[in-house]
Short mmCIF file of C-alpha atoms and ligand atoms in Angstrom, two decimals:
data_model
loop_
_atom_site.label_atom_id
_atom_site.label_comp_id
_atom_site.label_asym_id
_atom_site.label_seq_id
_atom_site.Cartn_x
_atom_site.Cartn_y
_atom_site.Cartn_z
CA MET J 143 120.78 132.61 79.65
CA VAL J 144 117.65 133.00 81.78
CA VAL J 145 116.74 129.71 83.40
CA ASP J 146 113.10 129.27 84.42
CA ILE J 147 112.85 128.06 87.98
CA ILE J 148 109.68 126.05 88.11
CA SER J 149 108.13 125.65 91.53
CA PRO J 150 106.70 122.14 91.84
CA TYR J 151 104.12 123.44 94.30
CA THR J 152 102.89 126.01 91.78
CA VAL J 153 102.53 123.17 89.26
CA ALA J 154 100.63 121.07 91.82
CA VAL J 155 98.26 123.87 92.84
CA ALA J 156 97.53 124.81 89.22
CA GLN J 157 96.58 121.19 88.50
CA PHE J 158 94.32 121.15 91.55
CA ASP J 159 92.72 124.49 90.63
CA GLU J 160 91.80 123.23 87.19
CA ALA J 161 90.16 120.12 88.65
CA ALA J 162 88.37 122.17 91.33
CA GLU J 163 87.01 124.47 88.64
CA ARG J 164 85.72 121.57 86.55
CA LEU J 165 84.17 119.95 89.62
CA GLY J 166 82.53 123.24 90.60
CA LEU J 167 83.93 123.02 94.15
CA SER J 168 82.95 125.86 96.46
CA GLN J 169 85.57 128.52 97.21
CA SER J 170 85.64 127.32 100.84
CA MET J 171 86.42 123.76 99.81
CA ARG J 172 89.11 124.99 97.44
CA ASN J 173 90.70 126.98 100.27
CA VAL J 174 90.79 123.89 102.48
CA LEU J 175 92.16 121.50 99.87
CA ARG J 176 94.82 123.86 98.54
CA ALA J 177 96.63 124.33 101.84
CA PRO J 178 98.99 121.82 103.47
CA LYS J 179 97.69 120.82 106.91
CA ARG J 180 101.06 120.67 108.68
CA GLU J 181 104.60 121.68 107.78
CA LEU J 182 107.45 120.74 110.06
CA ILE J 183 110.94 122.16 109.47
CA VAL J 184 113.74 120.58 111.48
CA ASN J 185 117.36 121.68 111.84
CA PHE J 186 119.47 119.08 113.56
CA PRO J 187 123.12 118.22 114.25
CA VAL J 188 124.91 115.11 113.04
CA ARG J 189 128.43 114.11 114.02
CA LEU J 190 130.57 113.39 110.96
CA ASP J 191 133.25 110.71 110.86
CA ASN J 192 136.00 113.34 111.25
CA GLY J 193 134.49 114.52 114.54
CA ASP J 194 132.96 117.74 113.16
CA VAL J 195 129.28 118.47 113.70
CA GLN J 196 127.18 119.44 110.69
CA MET J 197 123.70 120.92 110.81
CA PHE J 198 121.10 119.43 108.44
CA THR J 199 117.67 120.74 107.49
CA GLY J 200 114.76 118.41 106.94
CA TYR J 201 111.02 118.65 106.34
CA ARG J 202 107.85 116.68 106.86
CA VAL J 203 104.68 118.03 105.30
CA GLN J 204 101.20 116.56 105.69
CA HIS J 205 98.88 117.86 103.04
CA ASN J 206 95.50 116.33 103.90
CA ILE J 207 94.54 113.52 106.28
CA ASN J 208 90.77 113.39 105.87
CA ARG J 209 90.80 109.94 104.23
CA GLY J 210 93.29 108.34 106.64
CA PRO J 211 96.76 108.61 108.19
CA ALA J 212 99.36 110.68 106.35
CA LYS J 213 101.48 108.63 103.95
CA GLY J 214 104.46 109.53 101.83
CA GLY J 215 108.13 108.94 101.18
CA ILE J 216 111.33 110.49 102.47
CA ARG J 217 113.77 112.00 99.96
CA PHE J 218 117.46 112.66 100.60
CA SER J 219 118.87 115.11 98.07
CA PRO J 220 120.76 118.40 97.85
CA GLU J 221 117.78 119.80 95.89
CA VAL J 222 115.13 119.11 98.55
CA SER J 223 113.15 122.25 99.45
CA LEU J 224 109.99 123.02 101.36
CA ASP J 225 108.30 123.94 98.08
CA GLU J 226 109.15 120.55 96.56
CA VAL J 227 108.09 118.59 99.66
CA ARG J 228 104.80 120.53 99.76
CA ALA J 229 104.07 119.62 96.16
CA LEU J 230 104.96 115.99 96.70
CA ALA J 231 102.72 115.85 99.79
CA MET J 232 99.77 117.22 97.81
CA TRP J 233 100.37 114.71 95.01
CA MET J 234 100.36 111.93 97.64
CA THR J 235 96.88 113.00 98.77
CA TRP J 236 95.55 112.70 95.23
CA LYS J 237 97.53 109.50 94.56
CA CYS J 238 96.07 107.66 97.56
CA ALA J 239 92.62 108.87 96.56
CA VAL J 240 92.92 107.90 92.91
CA VAL J 241 93.72 104.28 93.80
CA ASP J 242 91.22 104.55 96.67
CA ILE J 243 93.38 103.47 99.59
CA PRO J 244 92.62 104.93 103.03
CA PHE J 245 95.54 107.32 103.44
CA GLY J 246 96.11 111.05 103.33
CA GLY J 247 99.14 112.65 101.70
CA ALA J 248 102.51 113.55 103.16
CA LYS J 249 106.15 113.79 102.13
CA GLY J 250 109.49 114.37 103.80
CA GLY J 251 113.05 115.14 102.89
CA VAL J 252 116.47 116.11 104.11
CA ILE J 253 118.82 118.47 102.27
CA CYS J 254 121.96 116.36 101.94
CA ASP J 255 124.08 114.52 99.44
CA PRO J 256 123.93 110.89 100.54
CA HIS J 257 126.54 109.91 97.93
CA GLN J 258 129.11 112.01 99.79
CA MET J 259 128.31 110.49 103.19
CA SER J 260 129.69 107.37 104.85
CA ARG J 261 127.31 104.64 105.97
CA GLY J 262 127.79 105.71 109.58
CA GLU J 263 126.99 109.34 108.79
CA LEU J 264 123.93 108.30 106.80
CA GLU J 265 122.70 106.14 109.69
CA ARG J 266 123.19 108.90 112.26
CA MET J 267 121.46 111.43 110.00
CA SER J 268 118.50 109.09 109.28
CA ARG J 269 118.05 108.28 112.96
CA ARG J 270 118.23 111.90 114.08
CA TYR J 271 115.81 112.97 111.33
CA ALA J 272 113.41 110.20 112.45
CA THR J 273 113.71 111.51 116.02
CA GLU J 274 112.98 115.05 114.87
CA ILE J 275 109.85 114.09 112.94
CA SER J 276 108.71 111.50 115.50
CA ILE J 277 106.29 114.10 116.88
CA LEU J 278 104.29 113.47 113.69
CA MET J 279 105.14 109.82 112.95
CA GLY J 280 103.09 106.82 114.06
CA PRO J 281 101.12 103.90 112.62
CA ASN J 282 97.86 105.81 113.04
CA SER J 283 99.14 109.27 112.21
CA ASP J 284 101.98 109.47 109.69
CA ILE J 285 103.74 106.57 107.99
CA PRO J 286 106.89 107.39 105.95
CA ALA J 287 108.33 105.25 103.13
CA PRO J 288 111.31 105.36 100.72
CA ASP J 289 111.71 107.88 97.93
CA MET J 290 114.73 109.17 96.01
CA ASN J 291 118.01 108.10 97.66
CA THR J 292 116.36 106.31 100.55
CA ASN J 293 115.99 102.54 100.72
CA PRO J 294 114.93 99.64 102.99
CA GLN J 295 118.04 100.09 105.18
CA VAL J 296 117.17 103.74 105.84
CA MET J 297 113.60 102.65 106.64
CA ALA J 298 115.00 100.03 109.07
CA TRP J 299 117.04 102.68 110.92
CA MET J 300 114.04 105.01 111.08
CA MET J 301 111.71 102.25 112.28
CA ASP J 302 114.22 101.20 114.95
CA THR J 303 114.65 104.80 116.12
CA TYR J 304 110.91 105.37 116.39
CA SER J 305 110.54 102.01 118.20
CA MET J 306 113.32 102.87 120.69
CA HIS J 307 111.38 106.00 121.62
CA GLN J 308 108.25 103.93 122.24
CA GLY J 309 110.07 101.15 124.10
CA TYR J 310 108.70 98.42 121.82
CA SER J 311 108.77 97.57 118.09
CA VAL J 312 106.35 99.46 115.89
CA PRO J 313 106.83 98.04 112.39
CA ALA J 314 103.63 99.67 111.09
CA ALA J 315 105.14 103.14 111.65
CA ILE J 316 107.06 102.96 108.38
CA THR J 317 106.85 101.01 105.13
CA GLY J 318 109.40 99.88 102.58
CA LYS J 319 111.28 98.03 105.34
CA PRO J 320 113.41 94.94 104.79
CA LEU J 321 111.41 91.69 104.88
CA ALA J 322 113.13 90.49 108.07
CA ILE J 323 111.60 93.28 110.16
CA GLY J 324 108.04 93.38 108.88
CA GLY J 325 108.52 94.49 105.29
CA SER J 326 106.25 93.18 102.58
CA GLU J 327 106.95 90.80 99.77
CA GLY J 328 106.86 92.69 96.51
CA ARG J 329 107.45 96.19 97.97
CA LEU J 330 110.78 96.76 96.22
CA ASP J 331 109.27 96.07 92.79
CA ALA J 332 105.85 97.54 93.55
CA THR J 333 106.11 100.98 91.95
CA ALA J 334 107.63 99.56 88.78
CA ARG J 335 105.07 96.74 88.68
CA GLY J 336 102.33 99.35 88.89
CA VAL J 337 103.99 101.28 86.06
CA GLN J 338 104.04 98.08 84.03
CA VAL J 339 100.32 97.42 84.63
CA VAL J 340 99.26 100.90 83.50
CA THR J 341 101.71 100.92 80.56
CA LYS J 342 100.24 97.62 79.36
CA ALA J 343 96.70 98.97 79.76
CA ALA J 344 97.53 102.19 77.89
CA MET J 345 99.23 100.21 75.10
CA ARG J 346 96.13 98.07 74.75
CA HIS J 347 94.01 101.22 74.57
CA LEU J 348 96.24 102.65 71.83
CA GLY J 349 96.45 99.35 69.94
CA MET J 350 100.21 98.98 70.54
CA SER J 351 101.91 95.63 71.00
CA PRO J 352 105.01 95.09 73.21
CA GLU J 353 107.00 93.50 70.36
CA SER J 354 106.61 96.54 68.14
CA SER J 355 107.10 99.16 70.86
CA SER J 356 110.33 100.93 71.75
CA VAL J 357 110.83 102.48 75.16
CA VAL J 358 113.04 105.21 76.64
CA ILE J 359 113.38 105.46 80.42
CA GLN J 360 114.94 108.35 82.35
CA GLY J 361 116.28 107.25 85.76
CA PHE J 362 117.69 103.81 86.50
CA GLY J 363 117.02 103.55 90.23
CA ASN J 364 114.38 101.62 92.10
CA VAL J 365 111.55 102.68 89.79
CA GLY J 366 113.31 103.20 86.43
CA GLY J 367 115.60 100.18 86.70
CA ILE J 368 112.90 97.69 87.62
CA THR J 369 110.46 99.18 85.08
CA ALA J 370 113.13 98.66 82.41
CA ARG J 371 113.51 95.03 83.47
CA LEU J 372 109.76 94.35 83.52
CA LEU J 373 109.10 95.97 80.13
CA HIS J 374 112.11 94.16 78.65
CA GLU J 375 110.69 90.87 79.98
CA MET J 376 107.33 91.80 78.45
CA GLY J 377 109.00 91.97 75.02
CA CYS J 378 109.35 95.74 74.59
CA LYS J 379 112.56 97.08 73.07
CA VAL J 380 114.21 99.45 75.55
CA VAL J 381 116.33 101.75 73.37
CA GLY J 382 117.33 104.50 75.82
CA LEU J 383 118.20 104.65 79.51
CA SER J 384 119.77 107.21 81.81
CA ASP J 385 120.88 108.01 85.31
CA ILE J 386 122.26 111.16 86.86
CA SER J 387 125.55 110.72 84.96
CA GLY J 388 123.84 110.79 81.53
CA GLY J 389 122.09 108.52 79.07
CA ILE J 390 122.80 105.63 76.72
CA TYR J 391 121.10 104.81 73.43
CA ASN J 392 120.92 101.83 71.12
CA PRO J 393 118.12 101.86 68.52
CA LEU J 394 118.38 98.08 68.26
CA GLY J 395 117.59 97.65 71.95
CA ILE J 396 119.58 97.47 75.20
CA ASP J 397 119.89 94.21 77.08
CA ILE J 398 118.55 95.19 80.51
CA PRO J 399 120.18 92.48 82.66
CA THR J 400 123.54 93.52 81.13
CA ALA J 401 122.78 97.21 81.81
CA MET J 402 121.90 96.38 85.42
CA ARG J 403 125.14 94.47 85.89
CA PHE J 404 127.13 97.24 84.22
CA SER J 405 125.52 99.94 86.36
CA ARG J 406 126.14 97.93 89.54
CA GLU J 407 129.77 97.31 88.68
CA HIS J 408 130.61 100.82 87.40
CA GLY J 409 128.31 102.95 89.53
CA SER J 410 126.57 104.36 86.45
CA LEU J 411 125.41 103.50 82.93
CA ARG J 412 127.97 105.80 81.34
CA GLY J 413 130.23 104.03 78.86
CA MET J 414 128.21 100.82 78.58
CA PRO J 415 129.62 98.92 75.56
CA GLY J 416 127.36 98.72 72.51
CA THR J 417 125.53 101.96 73.32
CA GLU J 418 126.04 105.52 72.27
CA PRO J 419 126.14 108.27 74.92
CA VAL J 420 123.37 110.89 75.04
CA THR J 421 122.66 113.65 77.53
CA ASN J 422 119.61 113.48 79.77
CA ARG J 423 118.10 116.25 77.64
CA GLU J 424 118.67 114.40 74.37
CA LEU J 425 117.32 111.21 75.90
CA LEU J 426 113.83 112.66 76.26
CA GLU J 427 113.73 113.54 72.55
CA LEU J 428 114.92 110.17 71.21
CA PRO J 429 112.75 108.34 68.68
CA CYS J 430 110.59 105.90 70.65
CA ASP J 431 106.97 104.87 71.18
CA ILE J 432 106.89 105.07 74.96
CA LEU J 433 108.71 107.58 77.16
CA ILE J 434 108.96 106.91 80.90
CA PRO J 435 110.43 109.68 83.05
CA ALA J 436 111.45 107.91 86.28
CA ALA J 437 113.86 110.35 87.91
CA LEU J 438 112.68 113.76 89.05
CA GLU J 439 110.36 116.73 88.50
CA ASN J 440 110.19 119.23 85.64
CA GLN J 441 111.88 117.15 82.95
CA LEU J 442 109.32 117.78 80.20
CA THR J 443 108.94 121.52 79.83
CA LYS J 444 107.75 124.02 77.21
CA ASP J 445 111.30 123.94 75.83
CA ASN J 446 111.38 120.27 74.88
CA ALA J 447 107.78 118.99 74.90
CA ASP J 448 107.32 119.71 71.19
CA ARG J 449 110.29 117.49 70.38
CA VAL J 450 109.05 114.45 72.30
CA GLN J 451 108.57 111.70 69.74
CA ALA J 452 106.78 109.14 71.92
CA ARG J 453 103.02 108.67 71.56
CA LEU J 454 102.69 107.45 75.13
CA VAL J 455 104.28 109.07 78.20
CA VAL J 456 104.01 107.17 81.47
CA GLU J 457 104.97 109.32 84.45
CA ALA J 458 106.81 106.99 86.79
CA ALA J 459 108.46 109.99 88.49
CA ASN J 460 106.46 112.52 90.44
CA GLY J 461 105.79 115.78 88.62
CA PRO J 462 108.04 115.19 85.56
CA THR J 463 105.84 117.32 83.26
CA THR J 464 105.22 121.05 83.70
CA ASN J 465 101.74 122.38 82.99
CA GLU J 466 102.87 124.06 79.74
CA ALA J 467 104.50 120.84 78.57
CA ASP J 468 101.33 118.98 79.45
CA ARG J 469 99.31 121.25 77.15
CA ILE J 470 101.83 120.85 74.32
CA LEU J 471 101.93 117.07 74.61
CA ASN J 472 98.14 116.82 74.76
CA GLY J 473 97.92 119.13 71.75
CA ASN J 474 100.26 116.80 69.88
CA GLY J 475 98.01 113.82 70.66
CA VAL J 476 100.40 112.19 73.12
CA MET J 477 98.65 110.05 75.73
CA ILE J 478 99.98 110.76 79.24
CA VAL J 479 99.41 108.38 82.12
CA PRO J 480 99.76 110.86 85.00
CA ASP J 481 102.08 110.35 87.97
CA ILE J 482 99.32 110.15 90.58
CA LEU J 483 98.06 107.05 88.78
CA ALA J 484 101.19 105.67 87.10
CA ASN J 485 103.44 105.41 90.16
CA ALA J 486 100.75 104.57 92.72
CA GLY J 487 101.91 100.93 92.89
CA GLY J 488 104.47 101.86 95.54
CA VAL J 489 102.01 103.37 97.97
CA THR J 490 99.55 100.57 97.24
CA VAL J 491 101.99 97.89 98.40
CA SER J 492 103.01 100.19 101.27
CA TYR J 493 99.36 100.04 102.25
CA PHE J 494 99.51 96.23 102.09
CA GLU J 495 102.67 96.31 104.23
CA TRP J 496 100.97 98.51 106.84
CA VAL J 497 97.89 96.25 106.92
CA GLN J 498 100.09 93.15 107.31
CA ASP J 499 102.13 94.78 110.12
CA LEU J 500 98.98 95.84 111.97
CA GLN J 501 97.59 92.30 111.70
CA HIS J 502 100.93 90.52 112.24
CA PHE J 503 99.86 88.30 109.37
CA PHE J 504 101.80 88.19 106.13
CA TRP J 505 100.75 87.45 102.57
CA SER J 506 102.62 85.69 99.76
CA GLU J 507 104.28 87.58 96.91
CA THR J 508 101.79 86.10 94.44
CA GLU J 509 98.89 87.36 96.53
CA ILE J 510 100.44 90.80 96.79
CA ASN J 511 101.16 91.10 93.08
CA GLN J 512 97.62 89.97 92.25
CA ARG J 513 96.06 92.49 94.62
CA LEU J 514 98.34 95.20 93.22
CA GLU J 515 97.38 94.36 89.66
CA THR J 516 93.69 94.43 90.56
CA ILE J 517 93.96 97.89 92.15
CA MET J 518 96.13 99.37 89.37
CA SER J 519 93.94 97.98 86.55
CA ARG J 520 90.75 99.08 88.29
CA SER J 521 92.18 102.56 88.82
CA PHE J 522 93.43 102.86 85.23
CA ASN J 523 89.99 101.87 83.93
CA ALA J 524 88.23 104.28 86.29
CA VAL J 525 90.48 107.16 85.19
CA LEU J 526 90.08 106.32 81.50
CA GLU J 527 86.30 106.16 81.90
CA LYS J 528 86.24 109.47 83.76
CA ALA J 529 88.46 111.11 81.12
CA THR J 530 86.30 109.74 78.29
CA ASN J 531 83.00 110.75 79.90
CA GLN J 532 84.25 114.22 80.73
CA GLU J 533 85.94 114.62 77.33
CA THR J 534 89.28 115.38 78.92
CA ASN J 535 92.75 113.83 79.23
CA MET J 536 93.95 111.17 81.66
CA ARG J 537 95.57 113.65 84.06
CA MET J 538 92.36 115.62 84.46
CA GLY J 539 90.40 112.35 84.68
CA ALA J 540 92.64 111.23 87.57
CA TYR J 541 92.36 114.61 89.29
CA LEU J 542 88.59 114.70 88.95
CA LEU J 543 88.33 111.26 90.58
CA ALA J 544 90.86 111.99 93.32
CA VAL J 545 89.84 115.51 94.23
CA SER J 546 86.14 114.60 94.38
CA ARG J 547 86.94 111.73 96.78
CA VAL J 548 88.99 113.95 99.09
CA ALA J 549 86.38 116.73 98.87
CA GLU J 550 83.63 114.27 99.78
CA ALA J 551 85.57 113.05 102.85
CA THR J 552 86.28 116.65 103.86
CA GLU J 553 82.64 117.64 103.43
CA LEU J 554 81.38 114.64 105.43
CA ARG J 555 83.76 115.23 108.29
CA GLY J 556 83.00 118.93 108.45
CA ILE J 557 85.13 121.53 110.16
CA TYR J 558 86.18 121.10 113.78
CA PRO J 559 85.14 122.65 116.16
P1 LIG O 202 116.21 106.25 93.11
O1 LIG O 202 117.04 107.12 93.98
O2 LIG O 202 116.19 104.78 93.36
O3 LIG O 202 116.61 106.47 91.57
C1 LIG O 202 116.64 107.73 90.97
C2 LIG O 202 117.29 107.60 89.60
O4 LIG O 202 117.23 108.87 88.94
C3 LIG O 202 118.77 107.22 89.67
O5 LIG O 202 119.08 106.38 88.58
C4 LIG O 202 119.47 108.57 89.51
O6 LIG O 202 120.78 108.44 88.98
C5 LIG O 202 118.53 109.25 88.54
N1 LIG O 202 118.65 110.70 88.58
C6 LIG O 202 118.80 111.50 89.66
N2 LIG O 202 118.93 112.77 89.28
C7 LIG O 202 118.86 112.78 87.93
C8 LIG O 202 118.94 113.80 86.95
N3 LIG O 202 119.16 115.07 87.29
N4 LIG O 202 118.80 113.44 85.66
C9 LIG O 202 118.61 112.14 85.32
N5 LIG O 202 118.53 111.14 86.20
C10 LIG O 202 118.66 111.46 87.48
O7 LIG O 202 114.73 106.88 93.20
P2 LIG O 202 113.35 106.16 92.87
O8 LIG O 202 112.80 105.63 94.14
O9 LIG O 202 113.53 105.27 91.67
O10 LIG O 202 112.45 107.42 92.48
C11 LIG O 202 112.41 107.95 91.17
C12 LIG O 202 111.14 108.77 90.98
O11 LIG O 202 110.01 107.94 91.23
C13 LIG O 202 110.99 109.97 91.93
O12 LIG O 202 110.31 110.99 91.25
C14 LIG O 202 110.12 109.43 93.03
O13 LIG O 202 109.41 110.44 93.72
C15 LIG O 202 109.19 108.54 92.21
N6 LIG O 202 108.51 107.50 93.00
C16 LIG O 202 109.21 106.55 93.69
C17 LIG O 202 108.52 105.57 94.38
C18 LIG O 202 109.22 104.45 95.10
O14 LIG O 202 108.53 103.55 95.57
N7 LIG O 202 110.53 104.43 95.18
C19 LIG O 202 107.12 105.58 94.40
C20 LIG O 202 106.44 106.55 93.67
C21 LIG O 202 107.15 107.50 92.97
#
């Protein structure tokens, strides 16, 4: 069987090219905005618990920093590649622009399997990676955050490492930290809360009510798990869930607090009583009204897009839909809330965390959630209006808004020297 290998960066550039064409950007501007500004590859040693030394490879890519310091998460996964990190960095540029927060785009990652590493090994690897990329990091230059397989503890180790180099604490150098060391209220839930806000807005637009809507979510981590909980609390019926071990299905609805407990106790959702097992592939084709990919890239492709039954797809993950799948879904009348809008809640509260750290003045959770809701609703409405006025879909609407903002900043700043 021939398996298509889809390069996330090719997907990202094709999306940009289409927006640039519609915006009538000059060839010079297109050349500037297509290319990542900086790409750092680091190979570094980590001592394992058995005394051996293993070399790891990591990346940090800054795509564009014309609207502010570089911002973007760190991913630990065996599948991390420069191509993937490049794509994710470009998407961060557009994401920060679409919600209009003053950051540029970046992303980082280390090729590793954190599930096979001890806590000590993970700490030593995180600290050494932070040291390696510290030539880029800083509260005014490049501010990492969590992504797949990284969490507040990893952010704490990285913040401490960066601070040790400086000789004093620099909490604003990284976001997604634990509360006790300058983290923000609401950060853990932020991406999912943003997904909830845009899902609600899209449902309103489509005339759907929570009580009569069924939901399938791929990925049960920080984003997928909390999104499931919030939509369940809103009254939606979550009928399908999955993690890396596979999916579970119950057309009558899955009790999310029970699923969370089960997943915590058993390490995965597999075998949860009262549900039937499905593969991650089957999961995406289950009968439902709303489909939320919240795991990884390239899940909806030309091979399965036609079989998606949902009428609303909310991209909580980055890059879950290939360009061909996007065309098929649009052709079938499916509304897609694109990743650069749908999952921007995380970077928005990261922005709040950075602002609070810089001011040494902290806000309440209520205040943070209200500010987040304001930004996400405003951005959803702006994208919908752009898409409607330009007679295009939500993804192109989001790109038109984002790319024009970054192009304007780039034009105003000019080219140095
Ligand atoms: P996470 O590590 O907390 O959870 C990832 C989930 O996906 C886990 O349940 C894992 O089992 C599952 N998964 C991994 N590989 C899979 C596979 N091959 N098939 C099915 N499921 C698989 O990560 P997260 O932070 O929830 O991130 C999920 C997605 O959301 C990523 O695309 C990430 O870039 C995006 N995102 C995260 C944030 C954030 O704040 N954490 C912000 C914006 C976007």
